[in-house]
Short mmCIF file of C-alpha atoms in Angstrom, two decimals:
data_model
loop_
_atom_site.label_atom_id
_atom_site.label_comp_id
_atom_site.label_asym_id
_atom_site.label_seq_id
_atom_site.Cartn_x
_atom_site.Cartn_y
_atom_site.Cartn_z
CA MET U 1 -202.13 51.68 -69.07
CA GLN U 2 -200.90 52.88 -72.26
CA GLY U 3 -198.40 55.96 -71.52
CA LEU U 4 -199.36 59.50 -71.23
CA PRO U 5 -196.69 61.16 -73.43
CA ILE U 6 -195.29 64.46 -71.48
CA VAL U 7 -197.11 67.09 -72.95
CA LEU U 8 -195.21 71.01 -72.79
CA LEU U 9 -197.53 73.91 -72.84
CA SER U 10 -196.20 77.30 -73.68
CA LEU U 11 -194.89 79.59 -71.23
CA LEU U 12 -193.44 82.78 -71.75
CA THR U 13 -190.08 83.53 -69.24
CA THR U 14 -189.38 87.27 -68.91
CA THR U 15 -188.00 89.62 -70.66
CA TRP U 16 -184.79 91.95 -69.61
CA GLY U 17 -185.75 94.92 -70.82
CA LEU U 18 -186.52 98.28 -68.43
CA ALA U 19 -189.83 98.26 -69.35
CA GLN U 20 -192.43 99.70 -66.72
CA ALA U 21 -196.32 99.23 -68.98
CA PRO U 22 -198.41 97.31 -67.20
CA PRO U 23 -200.20 94.06 -69.15
CA THR U 24 -202.26 94.30 -71.64
CA VAL U 25 -205.77 93.21 -70.57
CA GLN U 26 -206.35 90.16 -73.19
CA TRP U 27 -209.99 89.58 -71.89
CA GLN U 28 -212.59 90.17 -68.84
CA ARG U 29 -215.81 88.30 -67.87
CA ASN U 30 -219.07 89.46 -65.23
CA LEU U 31 -220.42 86.15 -64.46
CA GLY U 32 -223.68 86.04 -61.93
CA GLY U 33 -227.33 86.31 -62.11
CA SER U 34 -229.11 88.88 -60.30
CA GLY U 35 -228.19 88.71 -56.66
CA GLU U 36 -225.10 89.52 -55.06
CA ASP U 37 -222.32 86.58 -56.52
CA LEU U 38 -218.82 86.93 -55.19
CA SER U 39 -214.99 84.97 -55.97
CA SER U 40 -213.07 84.85 -53.30
CA SER U 41 -210.39 82.49 -55.07
CA ILE U 42 -209.01 81.46 -58.99
CA GLN U 43 -206.39 79.09 -60.22
CA GLN U 44 -205.30 77.80 -63.91
CA THR U 45 -206.21 74.48 -65.02
CA ILE U 46 -203.53 71.82 -66.32
CA ASP U 47 -206.12 72.03 -69.87
CA GLY U 48 -204.85 75.83 -70.28
CA GLY U 49 -208.56 76.59 -68.92
CA PHE U 50 -209.50 77.87 -64.35
CA ILE U 51 -211.11 77.49 -61.39
CA LEU U 52 -212.94 79.10 -59.48
CA CYS U 53 -215.08 79.90 -56.54
CA GLY U 54 -216.91 82.60 -54.55
CA THR U 55 -220.15 82.75 -53.39
CA THR U 56 -223.90 83.16 -54.73
CA PHE U 57 -226.93 84.79 -53.78
CA SER U 58 -228.50 83.93 -57.08
CA ASN U 59 -230.33 81.23 -59.07
CA ASN U 60 -230.52 83.07 -62.48
CA GLY U 61 -228.52 84.36 -65.67
CA ASP U 62 -225.00 82.48 -65.60
CA VAL U 63 -226.05 80.50 -62.26
CA SER U 64 -228.52 76.96 -61.49
CA GLY U 65 -229.15 75.28 -58.04
CA ASN U 66 -228.81 77.09 -55.38
CA HIS U 67 -230.45 75.68 -52.24
CA GLY U 68 -231.33 78.79 -51.12
CA ASN U 69 -229.72 82.13 -49.32
CA SER U 70 -226.32 81.82 -50.43
CA ASP U 71 -224.18 79.03 -51.42
CA ALA U 72 -220.85 78.19 -52.93
CA TRP U 73 -220.30 78.73 -56.45
CA VAL U 74 -217.61 76.56 -58.11
CA VAL U 75 -217.24 77.81 -62.24
CA LYS U 76 -215.04 76.21 -64.72
CA LEU U 77 -213.70 78.20 -67.50
CA ASP U 78 -211.90 77.53 -71.07
CA ALA U 79 -208.88 79.83 -71.70
CA ALA U 80 -211.45 82.67 -73.28
CA GLY U 81 -212.64 83.02 -69.91
CA ASN U 82 -216.28 81.47 -71.02
CA ILE U 83 -217.84 78.86 -68.76
CA GLN U 84 -217.63 75.22 -69.60
CA TRP U 85 -219.79 74.57 -66.39
CA GLN U 86 -221.03 75.86 -63.18
CA ARG U 87 -221.90 73.84 -59.55
CA CYS U 88 -224.00 75.47 -56.90
CA LEU U 89 -222.70 73.31 -53.61
CA GLY U 90 -224.54 73.80 -50.06
CA GLY U 91 -228.05 73.90 -48.13
CA THR U 92 -230.48 75.71 -47.12
CA GLN U 93 -228.61 77.78 -44.75
CA PRO U 94 -225.81 80.52 -45.26
CA ASP U 95 -222.80 78.68 -47.33
CA ASN U 96 -220.03 80.25 -49.90
CA GLY U 97 -216.62 79.67 -50.80
CA LYS U 98 -213.17 80.24 -49.53
CA ALA U 99 -210.27 78.77 -52.28
CA ILE U 100 -210.51 75.92 -54.49
CA LEU U 101 -207.55 73.59 -55.67
CA GLU U 102 -206.94 70.90 -58.08
CA HIS U 103 -206.75 68.00 -56.75
CA PRO U 104 -203.33 65.75 -58.12
CA ASP U 105 -206.17 63.28 -58.96
CA GLY U 106 -207.74 65.37 -60.76
CA GLY U 107 -211.29 67.34 -59.97
CA TYR U 108 -211.02 69.86 -58.12
CA LEU U 109 -210.88 70.61 -53.58
CA MET U 110 -213.29 73.25 -52.59
CA LEU U 111 -212.61 74.57 -48.91
CA GLY U 112 -215.86 76.73 -47.56
CA SER U 113 -217.86 77.25 -44.80
CA THR U 114 -221.69 76.11 -44.63
CA TYR U 115 -223.87 76.81 -41.82
CA SER U 116 -225.85 74.18 -43.38
CA ASN U 117 -226.66 70.53 -42.85
CA ASN U 118 -228.87 69.11 -45.61
CA GLY U 119 -228.61 69.93 -49.92
CA ASN U 120 -224.28 68.57 -50.33
CA VAL U 121 -223.60 69.11 -46.05
CA SER U 122 -223.39 66.49 -43.81
CA GLY U 123 -222.11 66.64 -40.08
CA ASN U 124 -222.34 70.42 -38.74
CA HIS U 125 -221.70 70.88 -35.34
CA GLY U 126 -223.24 73.87 -35.10
CA SER U 127 -223.40 77.17 -35.83
CA SER U 128 -220.89 77.96 -39.11
CA ASP U 129 -218.49 74.84 -39.68
CA VAL U 130 -215.51 75.23 -41.86
CA TRP U 131 -216.26 72.82 -45.20
CA ILE U 132 -214.17 71.04 -47.96
CA ILE U 133 -215.94 69.21 -50.33
CA ARG U 134 -214.37 67.18 -53.43
CA LEU U 135 -214.99 67.28 -56.72
CA ASP U 136 -214.81 65.02 -59.89
CA SER U 137 -213.82 66.76 -63.12
CA ILE U 138 -216.94 68.37 -64.29
CA GLY U 139 -217.98 69.51 -60.63
CA GLY U 140 -219.80 66.11 -59.01
CA ALA U 141 -219.29 65.66 -55.48
CA VAL U 142 -217.38 62.83 -54.14
CA TRP U 143 -217.26 63.41 -50.75
CA GLN U 144 -217.85 66.31 -48.44
CA ARG U 145 -216.55 66.97 -44.38
CA CYS U 146 -217.69 69.59 -41.72
CA TYR U 147 -214.48 70.72 -39.06
CA GLY U 148 -215.65 72.69 -36.22
CA GLY U 149 -217.83 72.58 -32.88
CA THR U 150 -220.67 74.34 -31.70
CA LEU U 151 -220.12 77.53 -32.24
CA MET U 152 -218.91 79.49 -34.88
CA ASP U 153 -215.20 78.06 -37.48
CA ASP U 154 -214.93 80.10 -40.28
CA ALA U 155 -212.66 78.66 -42.86
CA ALA U 156 -209.84 81.27 -44.58
CA ALA U 157 -206.93 79.52 -47.27
CA ILE U 158 -205.53 75.92 -48.16
CA VAL U 159 -202.45 75.09 -49.26
CA GLN U 160 -201.35 71.60 -50.23
CA VAL U 161 -198.23 69.33 -48.62
CA MET U 162 -195.78 67.22 -49.81
CA ASP U 163 -196.77 64.22 -48.32
CA GLY U 164 -200.99 64.24 -50.35
CA GLY U 165 -202.66 66.13 -47.14
CA PHE U 166 -203.57 70.00 -47.14
CA ILE U 167 -203.01 72.55 -43.86
CA ILE U 168 -206.09 74.60 -43.90
CA ALA U 169 -206.02 77.91 -42.05
CA GLY U 170 -209.25 79.79 -40.29
CA SER U 171 -210.61 81.40 -37.86
CA SER U 172 -213.03 79.80 -34.12
CA ARG U 173 -214.70 80.54 -31.58
CA SER U 174 -215.60 76.83 -30.41
CA SER U 175 -213.42 74.55 -27.76
CA ASN U 176 -215.25 72.07 -28.35
CA GLY U 177 -216.35 69.39 -31.00
CA ASP U 178 -212.90 68.97 -33.82
CA LEU U 179 -210.71 71.70 -31.41
CA THR U 180 -210.01 71.35 -28.13
CA THR U 181 -208.48 74.65 -26.94
CA ASN U 182 -209.96 78.49 -27.25
CA ALA U 183 -208.20 81.47 -25.86
CA GLY U 184 -211.19 83.49 -26.08
CA SER U 185 -213.29 84.90 -28.59
CA THR U 186 -211.86 84.29 -32.07
CA ASP U 187 -208.83 82.18 -32.06
CA PHE U 188 -206.33 82.08 -35.55
CA TRP U 189 -207.92 77.71 -36.63
CA VAL U 190 -205.00 75.40 -38.06
CA LEU U 191 -205.50 72.09 -39.09
CA LYS U 192 -203.47 69.40 -41.09
CA ILE U 193 -205.63 66.90 -43.44
CA ASP U 194 -205.12 63.16 -45.15
CA GLY U 195 -205.66 63.49 -48.56
CA ALA U 196 -209.62 61.05 -47.96
CA GLY U 197 -210.50 64.76 -45.50
CA SER U 198 -209.21 63.16 -41.91
CA ILE U 199 -207.23 65.33 -38.91
CA VAL U 200 -203.91 64.62 -38.61
CA TRP U 201 -203.38 67.28 -36.37
CA GLN U 202 -205.75 70.38 -35.23
CA ARG U 203 -203.56 74.33 -33.42
CA SER U 204 -205.57 77.25 -32.20
CA TYR U 205 -203.50 80.09 -31.93
CA GLY U 206 -204.57 83.56 -29.93
CA GLY U 207 -205.61 85.81 -26.83
CA SER U 208 -208.33 86.86 -24.75
CA SER U 209 -209.52 88.74 -27.63
CA SER U 210 -210.61 88.04 -31.60
CA ASP U 211 -207.81 87.04 -33.38
CA ASN U 212 -208.46 86.02 -36.94
CA ALA U 213 -206.81 84.36 -39.59
CA SER U 214 -206.78 85.26 -43.83
CA ASP U 215 -204.48 82.81 -45.21
CA ILE U 216 -201.43 80.15 -45.45
CA ALA U 217 -198.30 79.69 -47.25
CA LEU U 218 -195.63 77.87 -47.01
CA THR U 219 -193.03 77.90 -45.85
CA PRO U 220 -189.41 76.69 -47.35
CA ASP U 221 -188.17 74.53 -43.98
CA GLY U 222 -191.79 72.27 -44.32
CA GLY U 223 -194.20 74.68 -42.10
CA CYS U 224 -195.72 77.36 -42.97
CA VAL U 225 -197.07 81.13 -41.99
CA VAL U 226 -200.20 82.44 -41.25
CA ILE U 227 -201.29 85.80 -41.74
CA GLY U 228 -204.70 87.57 -40.56
CA THR U 229 -205.60 89.80 -37.41
CA THR U 230 -205.70 90.51 -33.84
CA GLY U 231 -206.78 91.86 -31.37
CA SER U 232 -205.94 90.46 -28.72
CA ASP U 233 -201.85 91.27 -26.64
CA ASP U 234 -201.67 88.06 -24.62
CA GLY U 235 -201.69 84.91 -24.76
CA ASP U 236 -200.15 84.08 -27.92
CA ILE U 237 -199.19 87.69 -29.67
CA THR U 238 -196.60 89.87 -27.85
CA GLY U 239 -196.14 93.30 -29.30
CA ALA U 240 -199.29 94.11 -30.29
CA HIS U 241 -199.16 97.84 -30.87
CA GLY U 242 -203.00 99.27 -30.60
CA PHE U 243 -206.06 98.25 -31.29
CA SER U 244 -205.85 95.44 -34.06
CA ASP U 245 -202.70 94.35 -35.39
CA VAL U 246 -201.55 92.87 -38.64
CA TRP U 247 -200.26 89.14 -37.15
CA VAL U 248 -198.21 86.94 -38.97
CA VAL U 249 -197.60 83.04 -36.85
CA LYS U 250 -194.97 80.77 -37.94
CA LEU U 251 -195.50 77.03 -37.21
CA ASP U 252 -193.55 73.25 -37.85
CA ASN U 253 -194.23 70.80 -39.74
CA SER U 254 -196.88 69.38 -36.20
CA GLY U 255 -198.58 72.82 -36.59
CA ASP U 256 -196.30 73.85 -32.84
CA LEU U 257 -195.53 77.51 -32.94
CA GLU U 258 -192.53 78.83 -33.37
CA TRP U 259 -192.70 82.92 -33.75
CA GLN U 260 -195.07 84.68 -33.81
CA ARG U 261 -194.76 88.07 -35.03
CA ALA U 262 -197.36 91.83 -34.48
CA CYS U 263 -197.25 94.59 -36.49
CA GLY U 264 -199.09 98.23 -36.90
CA GLY U 265 -199.41 101.40 -34.68
CA SER U 266 -202.42 103.03 -33.19
CA GLY U 267 -204.70 102.38 -35.12
CA GLU U 268 -206.61 99.54 -37.43
CA ASP U 269 -203.84 97.08 -39.20
CA PHE U 270 -205.44 94.07 -40.98
CA GLY U 271 -202.89 91.41 -42.40
CA VAL U 272 -205.25 89.63 -45.29
CA ALA U 273 -202.91 88.11 -47.47
CA ILE U 274 -199.05 86.23 -47.28
CA GLY U 275 -196.38 84.39 -49.04
CA ALA U 276 -193.01 83.09 -49.02
CA ARG U 277 -189.74 82.66 -51.08
CA ASP U 278 -187.47 80.17 -51.45
CA ASP U 279 -184.90 81.38 -48.99
CA GLY U 280 -187.28 82.21 -45.93
CA THR U 281 -188.47 85.56 -46.73
CA ILE U 282 -192.51 86.40 -45.89
CA ILE U 283 -194.50 89.50 -47.27
CA THR U 284 -197.59 90.25 -46.97
CA THR U 285 -200.71 92.53 -48.35
CA GLY U 286 -203.60 94.09 -46.62
CA PHE U 287 -203.59 97.49 -44.97
CA THR U 288 -203.70 100.22 -42.68
CA ASP U 289 -205.81 103.56 -41.08
CA SER U 290 -201.86 104.50 -38.11
CA ILE U 291 -199.57 107.11 -38.40
CA ASP U 292 -197.14 105.23 -35.91
CA GLY U 293 -195.17 102.51 -34.47
CA ASP U 294 -194.26 100.21 -37.35
CA VAL U 295 -196.13 102.11 -40.05
CA SER U 296 -193.81 105.14 -41.33
CA ILE U 297 -195.91 107.02 -44.24
CA ALA U 298 -199.50 107.42 -43.73
CA LEU U 299 -201.01 108.71 -47.10
CA GLY U 300 -205.24 109.25 -46.79
CA SER U 301 -206.86 107.38 -44.50
CA ASN U 302 -207.09 103.30 -45.10
CA ASP U 303 -203.73 102.49 -47.14
CA MET U 304 -202.57 99.40 -48.77
CA TRP U 305 -199.65 98.07 -46.02
CA SER U 306 -197.21 95.07 -47.09
CA LEU U 307 -194.77 93.85 -45.02
CA LYS U 308 -191.08 92.09 -45.80
CA ILE U 309 -190.21 89.80 -42.45
CA SER U 310 -187.32 87.96 -41.94
CA GLY U 311 -187.36 84.13 -41.82
CA THR U 312 -186.52 84.06 -38.69
CA GLY U 313 -189.47 87.02 -37.59
CA GLN U 314 -188.07 90.21 -37.95
CA LEU U 315 -189.23 93.23 -39.52
CA LEU U 316 -187.21 94.30 -41.99
CA ASN U 317 -188.97 96.27 -44.29
CA GLU U 318 -192.36 98.26 -44.51
CA ARG U 319 -194.02 100.38 -47.11
CA SER U 320 -197.07 101.81 -47.92
CA TYR U 321 -199.03 102.25 -51.06
CA GLY U 322 -202.63 104.01 -52.42
CA GLY U 323 -203.49 108.10 -52.13
CA SER U 324 -205.72 110.31 -50.36
CA ASN U 325 -209.02 107.96 -50.11
CA SER U 326 -209.06 104.07 -48.86
CA ASP U 327 -206.56 102.02 -50.14
CA VAL U 328 -206.63 98.40 -48.90
CA GLY U 329 -204.64 94.91 -50.57
CA SER U 330 -205.85 91.92 -51.26
CA SER U 331 -204.04 89.21 -52.32
CA LEU U 332 -199.97 89.15 -53.53
CA LYS U 333 -197.94 86.94 -56.76
CA LEU U 334 -194.72 86.39 -55.23
CA LEU U 335 -192.18 86.48 -58.31
CA GLY U 336 -188.86 85.06 -58.02
CA SER U 337 -185.95 86.54 -55.90
CA GLU U 338 -186.88 89.92 -56.20
CA GLY U 339 -190.55 91.10 -57.24
CA VAL U 340 -194.13 90.50 -55.61
CA THR U 341 -197.38 91.95 -57.33
CA LEU U 342 -200.14 93.04 -55.40
CA THR U 343 -203.76 93.17 -55.84
CA GLY U 344 -206.69 95.63 -53.80
CA SER U 345 -209.26 98.05 -54.39
CA THR U 346 -208.80 102.26 -54.40
CA ARG U 347 -210.55 104.71 -54.10
CA SER U 348 -207.50 107.50 -54.57
CA MET U 349 -206.73 109.10 -58.10
CA ASP U 350 -203.43 111.48 -56.07
CA GLY U 351 -200.70 109.45 -55.08
CA ASP U 352 -199.78 105.75 -56.15
CA LEU U 353 -202.85 106.11 -57.76
CA SER U 354 -203.17 108.43 -61.92
CA MET U 355 -207.14 107.57 -62.30
CA ASN U 356 -210.23 106.56 -60.43
CA GLN U 357 -213.61 105.47 -62.62
CA GLY U 358 -215.83 105.91 -59.94
CA MET U 359 -216.49 104.90 -56.29
CA VAL U 360 -214.34 102.26 -56.49
CA ASP U 361 -211.50 100.26 -58.73
CA GLY U 362 -209.53 97.77 -59.37
CA TRP U 363 -205.91 97.80 -58.40
CA ILE U 364 -203.30 96.20 -59.49
CA PHE U 365 -199.45 96.96 -59.43
CA ARG U 366 -196.23 95.37 -59.41
CA THR U 367 -192.53 96.24 -57.57
CA ASP U 368 -189.43 95.65 -57.25
CA SER U 369 -187.16 94.42 -54.97
CA ILE U 370 -187.87 97.64 -52.39
CA GLY U 371 -191.05 98.37 -52.45
CA THR U 372 -191.25 100.46 -55.74
CA ILE U 373 -193.48 100.42 -57.59
CA LEU U 374 -192.89 99.60 -62.01
CA TRP U 375 -196.04 99.71 -62.84
CA SER U 376 -199.87 100.14 -61.80
CA LYS U 377 -203.08 99.91 -63.50
CA THR U 378 -206.71 100.27 -62.17
CA LEU U 379 -209.86 99.54 -63.57
CA GLY U 380 -213.53 98.82 -63.21
CA GLY U 381 -216.52 101.33 -63.52
CA GLY U 382 -218.61 103.74 -61.58
CA LEU U 383 -219.59 102.02 -58.86
CA SER U 384 -218.24 99.08 -56.70
CA ASP U 385 -214.84 97.22 -58.09
CA SER U 386 -211.96 95.38 -56.73
CA PHE U 387 -209.93 92.64 -57.17
CA GLN U 388 -210.06 90.06 -54.43
CA THR U 389 -207.70 87.93 -55.74
CA LEU U 390 -204.55 87.54 -57.85
CA GLN U 391 -202.87 84.14 -59.31
CA GLY U 392 -199.58 83.94 -62.29
CA THR U 393 -201.18 82.44 -65.90
CA ASP U 394 -198.48 80.23 -67.48
CA ASP U 395 -198.17 82.56 -70.31
CA GLY U 396 -196.43 84.83 -67.74
CA GLY U 397 -199.35 87.13 -67.32
CA TYR U 398 -202.18 87.12 -64.25
CA ILE U 399 -206.06 85.99 -63.99
CA CYS U 400 -207.70 88.23 -61.15
CA ALA U 401 -211.08 87.85 -60.03
CA GLY U 402 -213.70 89.84 -57.57
CA GLN U 403 -216.70 91.61 -57.27
CA SER U 404 -217.81 94.45 -59.81
CA SER U 405 -221.31 96.99 -59.12
CA SER U 406 -220.70 99.15 -62.55
CA ASN U 407 -222.04 98.62 -66.29
CA ASP U 408 -220.01 101.28 -67.12
CA GLY U 409 -215.72 101.98 -67.81
CA ASP U 410 -213.76 98.59 -68.60
CA ILE U 411 -216.82 96.74 -66.48
CA PRO U 412 -218.38 94.68 -69.65
CA GLY U 413 -222.13 93.77 -67.71
CA ASN U 414 -223.74 93.21 -65.09
CA ASN U 415 -226.26 91.07 -64.45
CA GLY U 416 -227.09 92.47 -61.40
CA GLY U 417 -225.85 93.92 -57.69
CA GLY U 418 -222.39 92.72 -57.67
CA ASP U 419 -220.88 90.21 -60.24
CA VAL U 420 -218.08 87.87 -59.85
CA TRP U 421 -215.78 89.61 -62.37
CA VAL U 422 -212.24 88.04 -64.07
CA VAL U 423 -209.65 89.26 -65.79
CA LYS U 424 -207.07 88.08 -68.34
CA PHE U 425 -203.83 89.70 -68.71
CA GLY U 426 -200.60 88.96 -71.05
CA PRO U 427 -197.78 88.70 -70.24
CA ASP U 428 -195.61 90.56 -67.71
CA HIS U 429 -192.80 92.08 -69.10
CA VAL U 430 -190.99 94.35 -66.81
CA GLY U 431 -187.50 94.18 -66.81
CA ILE U 432 -185.71 92.85 -63.54
CA ARG U 433 -183.98 89.52 -63.59
CA GLU U 434 -186.04 86.54 -61.76
CA ALA U 435 -186.75 83.14 -62.39
CA PRO U 436 -188.27 82.31 -65.16
CA LEU U 437 -192.11 81.29 -64.20
CA LEU U 438 -192.01 76.75 -65.77
CA GLY U 439 -195.21 75.88 -65.56
CA ARG U 440 -196.57 72.88 -63.06
CA LEU U 441 -196.58 69.27 -63.40
CA ALA U 442 -199.99 66.91 -62.51
CA LEU U 443 -198.96 63.09 -62.57
CA TYR U 444 -201.63 60.24 -62.66
CA PRO U 445 -202.10 58.54 -61.06
CA ASN U 446 -201.54 59.37 -57.49
CA PRO U 447 -201.70 57.59 -55.70
CA CYS U 448 -199.41 55.17 -57.72
CA THR U 449 -198.05 51.23 -57.88
CA ASP U 450 -195.64 50.68 -60.36
CA ARG U 451 -196.23 53.46 -62.95
CA LEU U 452 -195.90 57.77 -62.81
CA TRP U 453 -197.17 59.28 -65.90
CA VAL U 454 -196.20 63.29 -66.13
CA LEU U 455 -198.13 66.45 -67.19
CA SER U 456 -196.76 69.99 -68.10
CA THR U 457 -198.09 73.24 -68.02
CA ARG U 458 -194.28 74.13 -70.40
CA ARG U 459 -194.57 74.05 -73.66
CA THR U 460 -190.59 76.11 -74.53
CA GLY U 461 -187.82 73.77 -73.61
CA GLU U 462 -186.37 70.12 -73.27
CA PRO U 463 -186.20 68.67 -69.62
CA THR U 464 -183.48 67.46 -69.18
CA GLY U 465 -184.42 64.93 -66.12
CA TRP U 466 -186.09 64.25 -63.40
CA GLN U 467 -185.81 62.55 -59.39
CA ILE U 468 -188.10 61.37 -56.88
CA VAL U 469 -186.95 63.01 -53.47
CA ASP U 470 -188.75 61.29 -50.34
CA VAL U 471 -189.60 63.20 -47.52
CA GLN U 472 -185.86 64.26 -46.21
CA GLY U 473 -185.14 65.14 -49.37
CA ARG U 474 -183.05 62.03 -49.86
CA ILE U 475 -183.03 60.96 -54.52
CA ALA U 476 -185.39 58.31 -54.36
CA SER U 477 -184.72 57.30 -57.85
CA GLU U 478 -183.16 59.01 -60.84
CA GLY U 479 -182.24 59.29 -64.81
CA PRO U 480 -182.91 60.97 -68.57
CA LEU U 481 -186.46 62.19 -69.35
CA ASP U 482 -187.17 59.14 -71.83
CA GLN U 483 -190.11 58.46 -70.43
CA GLY U 484 -192.59 59.73 -72.45
CA THR U 485 -194.47 56.21 -74.02
CA ASN U 486 -193.44 54.40 -70.38
CA GLY U 487 -193.17 56.34 -68.48
CA ILE U 488 -191.32 56.91 -64.81
CA ASP U 489 -190.84 53.12 -63.83
CA VAL U 490 -191.45 53.56 -59.08
CA SER U 491 -192.12 50.09 -59.00
CA GLN U 492 -189.07 49.53 -56.39
CA LEU U 493 -190.09 52.57 -54.56
CA CYS U 494 -191.35 52.33 -50.18
CA SER U 495 -194.79 53.00 -50.39
CA GLY U 496 -195.17 56.28 -48.62
CA ALA U 497 -195.14 60.54 -50.66
CA TYR U 498 -192.57 61.17 -52.40
CA SER U 499 -192.33 64.52 -54.51
CA LEU U 500 -191.52 63.66 -58.07
CA VAL U 501 -188.26 67.18 -59.54
CA MET U 502 -188.03 67.92 -63.05
CA GLN U 503 -185.13 69.45 -64.54
CA TRP U 504 -185.38 72.10 -66.78
CA ALA U 505 -181.79 73.73 -68.17
CA ASP U 506 -183.10 77.41 -66.96
CA GLY U 507 -185.38 76.11 -63.77
CA ARG U 508 -186.81 72.90 -61.95
CA VAL U 509 -190.49 72.25 -61.01
CA THR U 510 -191.92 69.69 -57.94
CA ALA U 511 -194.82 67.72 -57.83
CA PRO U 512 -195.92 65.30 -54.92
CA PHE U 513 -196.79 62.45 -55.00
CA MET U 514 -197.67 58.95 -52.76
CA LYS U 515 -196.29 55.96 -53.43
CA GLU U 516 -198.96 52.49 -52.42
#
């Protein structure tokens, strides 16, 4: 096999000025058909384009191949937002897409929920199941797997772990099939699968009322944190405040519960998205209508609410954002050791907002380390428009996706009903000092036997060297980077899981791989 060169694709680093202007919109697209279409996840791909997934009720316009009712919808875009291919996935019953990842072996892994047991779906345990489908590079199904029991089981989010497996967060009412316990009503359900989709471990967490997970993030100690909303005050939940609370659980790498934290007031508080920094600090977003308890300031109806929690579960800080109407947080992007960018939707045009085009607008803003807003931008038209997901891009900007029902204002058109709405923002030049984004790595083949080749999304600067680290953090191999045509020799490694660490003068990037 001829060696693949190490390709250095572009990345803009942060400037240190004091500019507070929001990033500009480089392009935006409305995608869909005459039915309701919604995006829930978007990722930049190694080729500089984007892969998104969501749910479609359409079978016209940009959508073809719907199996019936709602399907999971996967769309591959080029770097300018043009559709390269699309796939409807599912059966004759309701199916949806919740999250999508670019697989290190090429192709994609989509997480969703399904009521079907035909079409692309087999092995449904009953009612709704958590559903994984492995896709090739053009969206063809490679394998799929349903997880759950006879009652309702629903997917929320997925992350890849160092050993090549994946951890899925969702919610479940079942206590049979793939599940062993249920505390009552709906529980957080977290399961780890290996690269072939087999369950490694699974755990349920909750109390006697409804507990629903919404997002998951890896922590630097090898565990993870899961966020959602709880109505319980028993079982695994202590310290509940009212009708519903934001609930954060910290798990070790075997799924055992290390600590939990319920945050909120006497009203309704919802946890939606979560991230963890390198020092273990946890940042969340969601929304609240409480005016007491952990909520120090109420600005209006619902406020976007962000929490800062220590790695041991202590509430360090909280902040409400919005105006006098309803404002909801949906996604976040942690930036170095200081800032965070948040997205969601807003009905307000006062308080932290200065403009609203109509009913509901998409809202994106950035804060400093203590939560002060550095810049803010709303986009939308006369109807309902919202951002559901946010990711950083290799040029230092952002990609946002969600849903738009408008056909005026900032919106470039509408195919009917609600459309998938994708907005590409340019580089964020706000001047706070933090580590620059260094891009991503793709490793081929993975698993490998003799040699490992590397593709990087960074175009600026030459890498200075590499290390291969085992699961215990020990250096198994290292060297200078002169492997552009010969790859990295891994023939002497023992079989198992490793990480490749690529070093630049201003930081490093890590990617997992398996040695056969």
